[in-house]
Coordinates of N, CA and C and ligand atoms in Angstrom, one line a residue:
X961 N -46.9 -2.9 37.8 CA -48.4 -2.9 37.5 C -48.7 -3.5 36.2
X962 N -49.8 -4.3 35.8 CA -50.4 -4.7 34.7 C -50.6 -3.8 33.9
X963 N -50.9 -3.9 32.8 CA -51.7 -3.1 31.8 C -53.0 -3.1 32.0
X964 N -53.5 -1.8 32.1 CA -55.1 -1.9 32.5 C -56.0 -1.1 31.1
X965 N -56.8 -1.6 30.7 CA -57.5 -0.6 29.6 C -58.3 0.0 30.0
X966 N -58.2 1.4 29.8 CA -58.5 2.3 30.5 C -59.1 3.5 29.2
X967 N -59.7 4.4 29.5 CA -60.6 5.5 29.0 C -59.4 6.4 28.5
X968 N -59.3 7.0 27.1 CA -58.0 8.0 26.8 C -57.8 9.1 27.7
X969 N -59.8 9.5 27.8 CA -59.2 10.7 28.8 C -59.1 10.9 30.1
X970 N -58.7 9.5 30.7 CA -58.2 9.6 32.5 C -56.4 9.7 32.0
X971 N -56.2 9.2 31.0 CA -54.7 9.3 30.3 C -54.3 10.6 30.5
X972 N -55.2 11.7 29.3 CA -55.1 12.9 29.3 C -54.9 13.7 30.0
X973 N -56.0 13.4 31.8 CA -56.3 14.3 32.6 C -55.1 13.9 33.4
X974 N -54.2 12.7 33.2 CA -53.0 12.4 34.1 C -51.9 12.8 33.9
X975 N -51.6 12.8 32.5 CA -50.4 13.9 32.0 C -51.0 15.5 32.1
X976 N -52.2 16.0 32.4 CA -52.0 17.3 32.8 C -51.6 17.7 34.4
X977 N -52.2 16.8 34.9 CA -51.7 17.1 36.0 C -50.9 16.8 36.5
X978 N -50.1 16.0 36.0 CA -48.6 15.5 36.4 C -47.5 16.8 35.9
X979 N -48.3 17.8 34.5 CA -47.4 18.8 34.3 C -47.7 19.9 35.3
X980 N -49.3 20.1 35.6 CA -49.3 20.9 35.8 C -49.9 21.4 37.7
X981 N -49.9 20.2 37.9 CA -49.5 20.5 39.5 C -48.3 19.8 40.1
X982 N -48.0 18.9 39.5 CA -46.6 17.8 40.0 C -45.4 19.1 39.9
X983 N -44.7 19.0 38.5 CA -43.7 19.3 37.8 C -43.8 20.9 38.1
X984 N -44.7 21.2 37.7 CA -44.5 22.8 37.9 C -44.4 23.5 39.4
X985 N -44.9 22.4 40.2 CA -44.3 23.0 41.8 C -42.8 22.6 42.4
X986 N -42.5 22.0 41.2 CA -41.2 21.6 41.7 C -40.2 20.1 42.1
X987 N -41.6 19.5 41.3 CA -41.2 17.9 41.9 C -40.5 17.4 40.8
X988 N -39.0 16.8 40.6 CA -38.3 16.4 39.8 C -37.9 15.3 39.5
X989 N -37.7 14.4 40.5 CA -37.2 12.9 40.7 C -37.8 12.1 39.9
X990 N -37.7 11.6 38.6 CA -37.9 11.3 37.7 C -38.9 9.8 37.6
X991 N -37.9 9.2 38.8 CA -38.7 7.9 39.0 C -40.4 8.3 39.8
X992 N -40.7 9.2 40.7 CA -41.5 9.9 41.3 C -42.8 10.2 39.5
X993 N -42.3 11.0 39.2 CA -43.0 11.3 38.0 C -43.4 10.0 37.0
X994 N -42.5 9.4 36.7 CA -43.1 7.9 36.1 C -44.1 8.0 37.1
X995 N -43.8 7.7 38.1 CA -44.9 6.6 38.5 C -46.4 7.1 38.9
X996 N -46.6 8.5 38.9 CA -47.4 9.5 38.6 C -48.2 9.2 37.2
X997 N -47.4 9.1 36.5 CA -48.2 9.0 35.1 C -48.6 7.4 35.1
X998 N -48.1 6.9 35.6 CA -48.8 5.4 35.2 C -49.6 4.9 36.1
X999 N -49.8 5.5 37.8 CA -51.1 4.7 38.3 C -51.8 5.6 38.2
X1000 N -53.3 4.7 37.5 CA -54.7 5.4 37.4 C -55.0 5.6 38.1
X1001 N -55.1 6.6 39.1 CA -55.8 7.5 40.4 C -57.5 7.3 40.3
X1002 N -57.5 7.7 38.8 CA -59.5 7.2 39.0 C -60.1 6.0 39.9
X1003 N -59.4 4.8 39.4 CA -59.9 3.8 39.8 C -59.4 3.7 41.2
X1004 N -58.9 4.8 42.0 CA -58.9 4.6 43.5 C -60.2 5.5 44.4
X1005 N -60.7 5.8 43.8 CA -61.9 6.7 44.0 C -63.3 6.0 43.7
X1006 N -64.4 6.2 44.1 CA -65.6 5.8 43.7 C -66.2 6.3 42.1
X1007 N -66.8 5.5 41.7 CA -67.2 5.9 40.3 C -67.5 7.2 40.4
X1008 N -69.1 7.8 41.1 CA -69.2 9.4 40.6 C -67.8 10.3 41.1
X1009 N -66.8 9.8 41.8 CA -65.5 10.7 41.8 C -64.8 10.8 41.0
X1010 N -64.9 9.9 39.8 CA -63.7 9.7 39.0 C -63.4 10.8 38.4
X1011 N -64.1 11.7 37.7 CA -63.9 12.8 36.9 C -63.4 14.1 37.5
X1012 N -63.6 13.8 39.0 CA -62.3 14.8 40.0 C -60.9 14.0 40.3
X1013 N -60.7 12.8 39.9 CA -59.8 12.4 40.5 C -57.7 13.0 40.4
X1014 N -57.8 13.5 39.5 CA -57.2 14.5 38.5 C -57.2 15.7 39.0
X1015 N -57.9 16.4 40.1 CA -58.2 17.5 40.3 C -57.4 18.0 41.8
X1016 N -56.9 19.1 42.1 CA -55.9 19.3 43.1 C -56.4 19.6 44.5
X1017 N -57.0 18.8 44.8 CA -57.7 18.3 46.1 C -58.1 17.0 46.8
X1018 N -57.9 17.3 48.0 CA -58.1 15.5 48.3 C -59.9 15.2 47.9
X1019 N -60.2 13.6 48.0 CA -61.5 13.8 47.7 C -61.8 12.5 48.7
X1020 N -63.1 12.2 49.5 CA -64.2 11.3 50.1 C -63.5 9.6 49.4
X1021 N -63.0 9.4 50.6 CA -63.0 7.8 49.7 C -64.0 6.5 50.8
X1022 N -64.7 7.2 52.1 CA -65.6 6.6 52.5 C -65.2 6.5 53.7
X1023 N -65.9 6.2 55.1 CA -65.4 5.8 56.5 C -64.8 7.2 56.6
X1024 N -65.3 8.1 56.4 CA -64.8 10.0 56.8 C -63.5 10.1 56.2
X1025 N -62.7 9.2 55.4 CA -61.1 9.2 55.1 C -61.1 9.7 53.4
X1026 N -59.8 10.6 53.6 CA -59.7 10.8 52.7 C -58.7 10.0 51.9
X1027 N -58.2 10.5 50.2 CA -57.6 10.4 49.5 C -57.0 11.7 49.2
X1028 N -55.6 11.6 49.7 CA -54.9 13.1 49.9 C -54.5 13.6 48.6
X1029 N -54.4 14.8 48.2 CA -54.3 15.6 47.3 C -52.9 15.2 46.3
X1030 N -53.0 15.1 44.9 CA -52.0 14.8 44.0 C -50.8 15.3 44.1
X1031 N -50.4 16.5 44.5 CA -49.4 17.2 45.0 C -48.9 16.6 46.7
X1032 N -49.3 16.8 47.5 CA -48.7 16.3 48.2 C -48.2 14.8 48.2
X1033 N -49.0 14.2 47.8 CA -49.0 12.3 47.8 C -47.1 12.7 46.8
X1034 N -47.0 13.6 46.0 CA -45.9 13.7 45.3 C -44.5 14.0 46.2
X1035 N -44.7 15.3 47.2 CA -43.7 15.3 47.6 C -43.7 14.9 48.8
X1036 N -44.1 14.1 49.4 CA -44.1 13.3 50.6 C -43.3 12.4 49.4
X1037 N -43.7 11.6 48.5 CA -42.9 10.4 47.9 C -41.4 10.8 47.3
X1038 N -41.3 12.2 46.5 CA -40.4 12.5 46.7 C -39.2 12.1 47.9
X1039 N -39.7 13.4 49.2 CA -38.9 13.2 50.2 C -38.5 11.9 50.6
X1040 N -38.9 11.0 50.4 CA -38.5 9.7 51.1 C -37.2 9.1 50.3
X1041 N -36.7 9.9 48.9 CA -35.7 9.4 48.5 C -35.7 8.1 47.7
X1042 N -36.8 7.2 47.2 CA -36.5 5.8 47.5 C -35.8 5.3 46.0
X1043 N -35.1 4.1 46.6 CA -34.5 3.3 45.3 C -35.2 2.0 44.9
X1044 N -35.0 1.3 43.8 CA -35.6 0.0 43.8 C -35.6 -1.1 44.7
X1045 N -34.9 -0.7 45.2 CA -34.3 -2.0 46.6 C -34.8 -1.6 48.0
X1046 N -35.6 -0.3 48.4 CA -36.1 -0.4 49.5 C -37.3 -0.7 49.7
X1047 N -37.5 -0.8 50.9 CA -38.6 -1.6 51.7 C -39.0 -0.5 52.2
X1048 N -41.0 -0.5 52.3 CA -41.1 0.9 52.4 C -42.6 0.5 53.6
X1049 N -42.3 1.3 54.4 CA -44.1 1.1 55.4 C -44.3 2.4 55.5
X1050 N -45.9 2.3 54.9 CA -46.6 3.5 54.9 C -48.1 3.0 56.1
X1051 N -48.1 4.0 56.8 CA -49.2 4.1 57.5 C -50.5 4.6 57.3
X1052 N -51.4 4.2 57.3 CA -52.7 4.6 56.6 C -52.9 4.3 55.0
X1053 N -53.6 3.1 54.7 CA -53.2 2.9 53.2 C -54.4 3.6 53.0
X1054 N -55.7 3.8 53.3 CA -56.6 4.5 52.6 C -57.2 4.0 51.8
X1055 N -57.3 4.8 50.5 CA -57.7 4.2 48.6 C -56.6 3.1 48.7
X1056 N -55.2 3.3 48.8 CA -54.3 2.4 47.9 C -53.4 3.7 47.2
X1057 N -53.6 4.6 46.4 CA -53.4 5.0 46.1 C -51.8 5.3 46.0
X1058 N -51.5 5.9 47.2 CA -50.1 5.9 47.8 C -48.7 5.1 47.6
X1059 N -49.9 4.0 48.3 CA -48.8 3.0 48.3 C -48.6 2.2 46.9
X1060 N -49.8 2.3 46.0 CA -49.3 2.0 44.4 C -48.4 2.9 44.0
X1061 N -48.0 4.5 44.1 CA -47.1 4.9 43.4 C -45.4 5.2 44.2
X1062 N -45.6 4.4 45.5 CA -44.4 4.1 46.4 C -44.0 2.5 45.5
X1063 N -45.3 1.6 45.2 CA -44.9 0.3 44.3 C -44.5 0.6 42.8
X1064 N -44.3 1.7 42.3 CA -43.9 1.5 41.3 C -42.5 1.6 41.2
X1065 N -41.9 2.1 42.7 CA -40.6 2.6 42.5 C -39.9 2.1 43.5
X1066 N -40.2 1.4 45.2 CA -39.2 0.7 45.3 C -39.8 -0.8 45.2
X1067 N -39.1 -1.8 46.2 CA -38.8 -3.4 45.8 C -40.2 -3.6 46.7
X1068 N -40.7 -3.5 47.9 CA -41.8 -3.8 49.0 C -42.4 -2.6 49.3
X1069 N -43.9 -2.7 49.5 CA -44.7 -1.7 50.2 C -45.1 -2.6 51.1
X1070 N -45.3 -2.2 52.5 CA -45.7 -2.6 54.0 C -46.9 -1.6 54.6
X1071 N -48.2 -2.0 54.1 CA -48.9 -0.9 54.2 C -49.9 -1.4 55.4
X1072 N -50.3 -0.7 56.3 CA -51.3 -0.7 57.5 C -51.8 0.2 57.5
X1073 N -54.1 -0.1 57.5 CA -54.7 0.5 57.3 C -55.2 -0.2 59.1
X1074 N -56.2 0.8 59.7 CA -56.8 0.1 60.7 C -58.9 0.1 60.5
X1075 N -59.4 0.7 59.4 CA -60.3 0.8 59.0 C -60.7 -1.1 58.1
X1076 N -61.4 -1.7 58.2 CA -61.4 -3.4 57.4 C -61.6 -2.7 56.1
X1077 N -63.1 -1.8 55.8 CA -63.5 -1.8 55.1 C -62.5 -1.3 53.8
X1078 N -61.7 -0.1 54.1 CA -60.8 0.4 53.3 C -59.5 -0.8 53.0
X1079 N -59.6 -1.5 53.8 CA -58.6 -2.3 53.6 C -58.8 -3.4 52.4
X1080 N -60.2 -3.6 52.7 CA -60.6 -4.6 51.5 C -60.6 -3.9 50.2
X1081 N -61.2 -2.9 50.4 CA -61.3 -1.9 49.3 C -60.0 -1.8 48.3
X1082 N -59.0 -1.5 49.1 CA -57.9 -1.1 48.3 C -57.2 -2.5 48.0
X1083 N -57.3 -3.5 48.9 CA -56.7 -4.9 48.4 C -57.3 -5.2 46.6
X1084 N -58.4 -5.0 46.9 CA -59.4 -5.7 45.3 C -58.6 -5.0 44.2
X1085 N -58.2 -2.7 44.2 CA -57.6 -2.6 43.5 C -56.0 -2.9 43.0
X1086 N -55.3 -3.3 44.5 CA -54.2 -3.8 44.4 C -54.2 -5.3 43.0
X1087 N -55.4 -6.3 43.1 CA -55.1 -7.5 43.0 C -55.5 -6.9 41.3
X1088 N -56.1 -6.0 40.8 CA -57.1 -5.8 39.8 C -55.7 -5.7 39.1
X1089 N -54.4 -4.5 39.3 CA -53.8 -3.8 39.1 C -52.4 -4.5 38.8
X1090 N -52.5 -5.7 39.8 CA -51.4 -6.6 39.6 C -50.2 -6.3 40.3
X1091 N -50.2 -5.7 41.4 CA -49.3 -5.1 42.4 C -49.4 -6.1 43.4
X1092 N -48.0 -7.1 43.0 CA -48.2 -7.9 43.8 C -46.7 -7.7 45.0
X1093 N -45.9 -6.5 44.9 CA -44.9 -6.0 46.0 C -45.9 -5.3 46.8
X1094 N -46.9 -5.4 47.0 CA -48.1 -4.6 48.5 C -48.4 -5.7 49.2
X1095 N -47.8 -5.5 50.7 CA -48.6 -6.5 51.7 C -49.0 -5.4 52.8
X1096 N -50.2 -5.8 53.0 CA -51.1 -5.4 53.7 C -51.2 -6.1 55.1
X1097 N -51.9 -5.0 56.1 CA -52.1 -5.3 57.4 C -52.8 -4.7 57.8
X1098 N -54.1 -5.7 58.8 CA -55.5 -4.5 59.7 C -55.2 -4.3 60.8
X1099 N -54.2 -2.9 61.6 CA -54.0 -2.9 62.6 C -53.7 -1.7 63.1
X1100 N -53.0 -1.3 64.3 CA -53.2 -0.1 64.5 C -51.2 0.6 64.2
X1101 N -51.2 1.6 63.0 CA -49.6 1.5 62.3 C -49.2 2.2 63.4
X1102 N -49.5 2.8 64.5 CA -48.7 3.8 65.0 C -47.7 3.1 66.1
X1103 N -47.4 1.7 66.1 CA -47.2 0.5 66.6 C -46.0 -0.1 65.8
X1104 N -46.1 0.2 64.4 CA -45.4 0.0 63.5 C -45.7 -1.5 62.8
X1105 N -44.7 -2.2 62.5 CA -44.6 -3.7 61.9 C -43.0 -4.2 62.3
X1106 N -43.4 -4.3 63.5 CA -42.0 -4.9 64.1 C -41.1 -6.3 63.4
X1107 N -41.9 -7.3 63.3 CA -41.6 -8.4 62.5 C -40.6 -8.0 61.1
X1108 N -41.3 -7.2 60.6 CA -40.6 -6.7 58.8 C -39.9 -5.8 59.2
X1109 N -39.4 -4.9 60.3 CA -38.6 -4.0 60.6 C -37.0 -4.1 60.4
X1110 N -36.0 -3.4 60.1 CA -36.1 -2.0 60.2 C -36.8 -1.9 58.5
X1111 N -37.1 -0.7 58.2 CA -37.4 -0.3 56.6 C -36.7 1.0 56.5
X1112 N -36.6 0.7 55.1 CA -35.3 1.9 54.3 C -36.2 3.2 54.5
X1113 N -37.4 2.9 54.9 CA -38.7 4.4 54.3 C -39.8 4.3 55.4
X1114 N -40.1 5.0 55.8 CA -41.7 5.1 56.9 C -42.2 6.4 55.9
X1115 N -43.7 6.3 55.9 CA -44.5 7.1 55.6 C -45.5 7.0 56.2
X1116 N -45.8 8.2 56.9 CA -47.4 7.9 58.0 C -48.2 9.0 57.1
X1117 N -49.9 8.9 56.5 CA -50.5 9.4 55.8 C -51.3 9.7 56.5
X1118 N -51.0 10.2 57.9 CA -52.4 10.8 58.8 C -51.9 11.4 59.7
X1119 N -52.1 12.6 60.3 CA -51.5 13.8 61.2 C -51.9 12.9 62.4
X1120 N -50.8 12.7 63.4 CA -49.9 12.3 64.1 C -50.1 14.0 65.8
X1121 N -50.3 14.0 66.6 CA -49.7 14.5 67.5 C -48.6 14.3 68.4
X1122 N -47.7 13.5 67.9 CA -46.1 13.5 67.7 C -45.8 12.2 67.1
X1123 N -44.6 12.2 66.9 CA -43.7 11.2 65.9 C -43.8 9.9 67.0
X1124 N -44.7 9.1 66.5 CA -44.5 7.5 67.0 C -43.1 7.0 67.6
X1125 N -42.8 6.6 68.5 CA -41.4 6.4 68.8 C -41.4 4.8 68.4
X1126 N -42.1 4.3 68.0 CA -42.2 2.9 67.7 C -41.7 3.3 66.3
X1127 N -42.2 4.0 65.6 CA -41.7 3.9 63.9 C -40.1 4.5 64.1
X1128 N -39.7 5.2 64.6 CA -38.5 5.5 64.7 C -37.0 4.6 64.9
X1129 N -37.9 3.5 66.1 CA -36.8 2.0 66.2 C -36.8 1.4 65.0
X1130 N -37.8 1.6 64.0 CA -38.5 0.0 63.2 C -37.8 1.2 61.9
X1131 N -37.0 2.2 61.9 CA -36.7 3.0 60.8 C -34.7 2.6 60.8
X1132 N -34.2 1.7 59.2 CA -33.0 1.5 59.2 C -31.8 2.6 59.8
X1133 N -30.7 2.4 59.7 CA -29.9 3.8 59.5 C -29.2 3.9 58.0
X1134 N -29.8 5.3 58.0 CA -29.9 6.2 56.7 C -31.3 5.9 56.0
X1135 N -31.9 5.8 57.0 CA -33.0 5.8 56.7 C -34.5 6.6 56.7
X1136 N -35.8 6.9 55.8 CA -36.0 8.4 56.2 C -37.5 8.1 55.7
X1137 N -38.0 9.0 57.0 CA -39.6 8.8 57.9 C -40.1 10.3 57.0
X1138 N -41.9 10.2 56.7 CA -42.3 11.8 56.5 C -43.1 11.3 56.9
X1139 N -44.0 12.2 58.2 CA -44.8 12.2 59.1 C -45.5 13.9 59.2
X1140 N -47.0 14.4 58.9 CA -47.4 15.2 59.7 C -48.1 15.4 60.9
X1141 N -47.2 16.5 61.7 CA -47.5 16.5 63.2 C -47.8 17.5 63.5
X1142 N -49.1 17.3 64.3 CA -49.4 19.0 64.9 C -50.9 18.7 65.1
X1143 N -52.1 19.7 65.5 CA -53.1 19.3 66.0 C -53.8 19.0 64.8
X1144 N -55.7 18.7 65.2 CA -56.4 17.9 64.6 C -56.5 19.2 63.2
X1145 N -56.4 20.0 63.3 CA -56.3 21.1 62.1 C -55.7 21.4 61.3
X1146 N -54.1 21.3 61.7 CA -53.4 21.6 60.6 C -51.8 20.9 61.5
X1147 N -51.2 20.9 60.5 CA -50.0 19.9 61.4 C -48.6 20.5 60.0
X1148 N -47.5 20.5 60.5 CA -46.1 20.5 59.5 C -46.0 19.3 59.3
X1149 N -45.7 19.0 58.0 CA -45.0 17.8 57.4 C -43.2 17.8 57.6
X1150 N -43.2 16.9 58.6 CA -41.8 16.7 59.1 C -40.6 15.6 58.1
X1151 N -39.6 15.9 58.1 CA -38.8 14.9 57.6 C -37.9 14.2 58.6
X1152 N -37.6 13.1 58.9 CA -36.9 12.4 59.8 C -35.6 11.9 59.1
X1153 N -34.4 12.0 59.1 CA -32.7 11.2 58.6 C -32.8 10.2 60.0
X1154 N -32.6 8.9 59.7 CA -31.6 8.6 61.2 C -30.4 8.4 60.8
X1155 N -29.3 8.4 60.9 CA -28.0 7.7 60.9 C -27.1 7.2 62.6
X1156 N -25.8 6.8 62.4 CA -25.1 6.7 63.1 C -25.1 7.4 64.2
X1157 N -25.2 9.1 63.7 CA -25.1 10.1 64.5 C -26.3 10.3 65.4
X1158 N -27.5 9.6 64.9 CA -28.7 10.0 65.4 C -29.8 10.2 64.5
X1159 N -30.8 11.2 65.1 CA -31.8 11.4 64.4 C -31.4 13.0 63.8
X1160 N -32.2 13.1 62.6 CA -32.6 14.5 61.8 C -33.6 15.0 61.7
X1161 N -34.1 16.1 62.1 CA -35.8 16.5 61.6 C -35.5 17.6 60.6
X1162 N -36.3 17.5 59.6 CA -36.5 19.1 58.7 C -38.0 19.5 58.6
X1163 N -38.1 20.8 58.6 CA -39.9 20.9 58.2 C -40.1 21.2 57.1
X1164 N -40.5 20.8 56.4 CA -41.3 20.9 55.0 C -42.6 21.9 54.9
X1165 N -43.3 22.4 55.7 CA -44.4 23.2 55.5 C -45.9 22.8 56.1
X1166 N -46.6 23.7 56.0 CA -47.8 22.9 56.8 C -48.6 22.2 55.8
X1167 N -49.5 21.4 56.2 CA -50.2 20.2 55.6 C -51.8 20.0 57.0
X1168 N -52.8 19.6 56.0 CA -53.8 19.3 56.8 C -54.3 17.3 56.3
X1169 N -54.1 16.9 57.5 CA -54.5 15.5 57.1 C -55.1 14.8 58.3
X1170 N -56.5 13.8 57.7 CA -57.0 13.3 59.2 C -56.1 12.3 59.9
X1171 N -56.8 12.5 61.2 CA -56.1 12.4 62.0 C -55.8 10.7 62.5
X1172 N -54.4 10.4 63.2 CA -53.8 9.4 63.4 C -54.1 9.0 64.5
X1173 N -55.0 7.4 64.5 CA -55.6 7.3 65.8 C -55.0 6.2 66.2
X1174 N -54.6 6.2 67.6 CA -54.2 4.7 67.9 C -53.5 5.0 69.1
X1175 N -52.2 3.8 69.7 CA -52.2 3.6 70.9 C -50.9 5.1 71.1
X1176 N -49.8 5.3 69.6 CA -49.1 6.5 69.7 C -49.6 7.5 68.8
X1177 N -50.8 7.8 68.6 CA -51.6 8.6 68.0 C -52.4 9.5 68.8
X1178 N -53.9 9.7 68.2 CA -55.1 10.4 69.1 C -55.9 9.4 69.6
X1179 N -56.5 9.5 70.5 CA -57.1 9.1 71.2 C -58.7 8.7 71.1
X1180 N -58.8 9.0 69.5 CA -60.0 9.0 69.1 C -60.8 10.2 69.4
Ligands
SAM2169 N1 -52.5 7.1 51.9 C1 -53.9 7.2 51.7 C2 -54.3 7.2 50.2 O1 -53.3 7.2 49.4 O2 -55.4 7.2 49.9 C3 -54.6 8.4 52.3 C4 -54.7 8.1 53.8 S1 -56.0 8.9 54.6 C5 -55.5 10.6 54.5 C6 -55.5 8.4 56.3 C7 -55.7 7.0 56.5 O3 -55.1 6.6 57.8 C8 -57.2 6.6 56.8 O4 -57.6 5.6 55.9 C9 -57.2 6.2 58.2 O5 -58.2 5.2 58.5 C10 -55.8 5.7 58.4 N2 -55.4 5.6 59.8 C11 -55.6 6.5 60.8 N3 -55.0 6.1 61.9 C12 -54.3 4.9 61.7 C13 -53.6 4.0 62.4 N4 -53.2 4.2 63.7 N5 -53.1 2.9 61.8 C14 -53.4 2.6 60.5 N6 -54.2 3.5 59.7 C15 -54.6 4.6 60.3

């Protein structure tokens, strides 16, 4: 990311919350936390949101979608494990958000929104920001990105009524998917291993996130 000049106190309100909803729930992964502190969350929000952006809730980022809550966006990035060298497809780019603090830490972000408008949206702050490991796609992710397939990481940012079996082929081995599944209400955040031996699932807890539409999704 570029150097952006920025207001001290979106600085301020980023180191509190990075102490005090990140760190103190338990999130440790160091490279996760950098990269916490360094993307400006405000400027993925609309102006009169900015002064919640810091705040431990998802908030309106337009087209009924949200911008998921600073804790979770944490340990979903957590769980994925990632190093500098992987290649990562996240489903639903949304704000951007996400997938700038997946770019601060590995080598490629592969992000697919199916909304234009958000897609443009979040391109402008990609280009603003200087994040030029984000490539973008308007299509439907639950399909995956076969072409750039397999990737070291899947992340799907939208509750899912079961695990895409398309992202599952397009996922390396030792490679590891976070997906929530379950109905339009409330859904568990799953963790996916594949290796040699197969697939892994772990549940992580419940999570509410809108919902995943498309050909291995909802139905609208
Ligand atoms: N990751 C986002 C962020 O950091 O702001 C939050 C994502 S928001 C909770 C879910 C997003 O998934 C929405 O922008 C929605 O349009 C998108 N979405 C839903 N179904 C999709 C699909 N099949 N393919 C791509 N994007 C999808």
């Amino acid at each position: 990311m570029k150097m952006v000049k920025e207001d001290l106190k979106y600085v301020r309100m980023r180191e509190q919350m990075v102490k005090k909803q990140i760190e103190a729930r338990g999130i440790n992964d160091p490279k996760v936390l950098e990269a916490f502190i360094n993307v400006p969350r405000h400027l993925f929000v609309s102006e009169a949101l900015m002064d919640q952006a810091y705040s431990d809730y998802p908030l309106p980022i337009g087209e009924q979608q949200t911008i998921s809550q600073p804790y979770i966006v944490a340990e979903m990035t957590q769980a994925l494990q990632l190093t500098e060298n992987d290649r990562v497809l996240e489903i639903g780019t949304g704000s951007g958000y996400q997938a700038a603090i997946i770019a601060e830490i590995a080598y490629r972000v592969y992000t697919i929104e199916r909304i234009h408008k958000l897609l443009v949206q979040a391109r402008k702050i990609f280009d603003k920001l200087g994040y030029h490991n984000i490539v973008m796609r308007l299509s439907d992710g639950t399909t995956g990105w076969k072409e750039e397939s397999p990737f070291d990481a899947i992340i799907v940012t939208a509750g899912a009524p079961e695990i895409p079996y398309n992202l599952i082929t397009q996922l390396s081995m030792g490679g590891r998917m976070v997906i929530p599944v379950g109905d339009q209400y409330s859904q568990e955040l799953i963790k996916i291993y594949k290796d040699e031996k197969g697939i892994r699932q772990t549940q992580m807890g419940s999570c509410r996130f809108v919902r995943l539409i498309g050909e291995q999704g909802w139905k609208n």
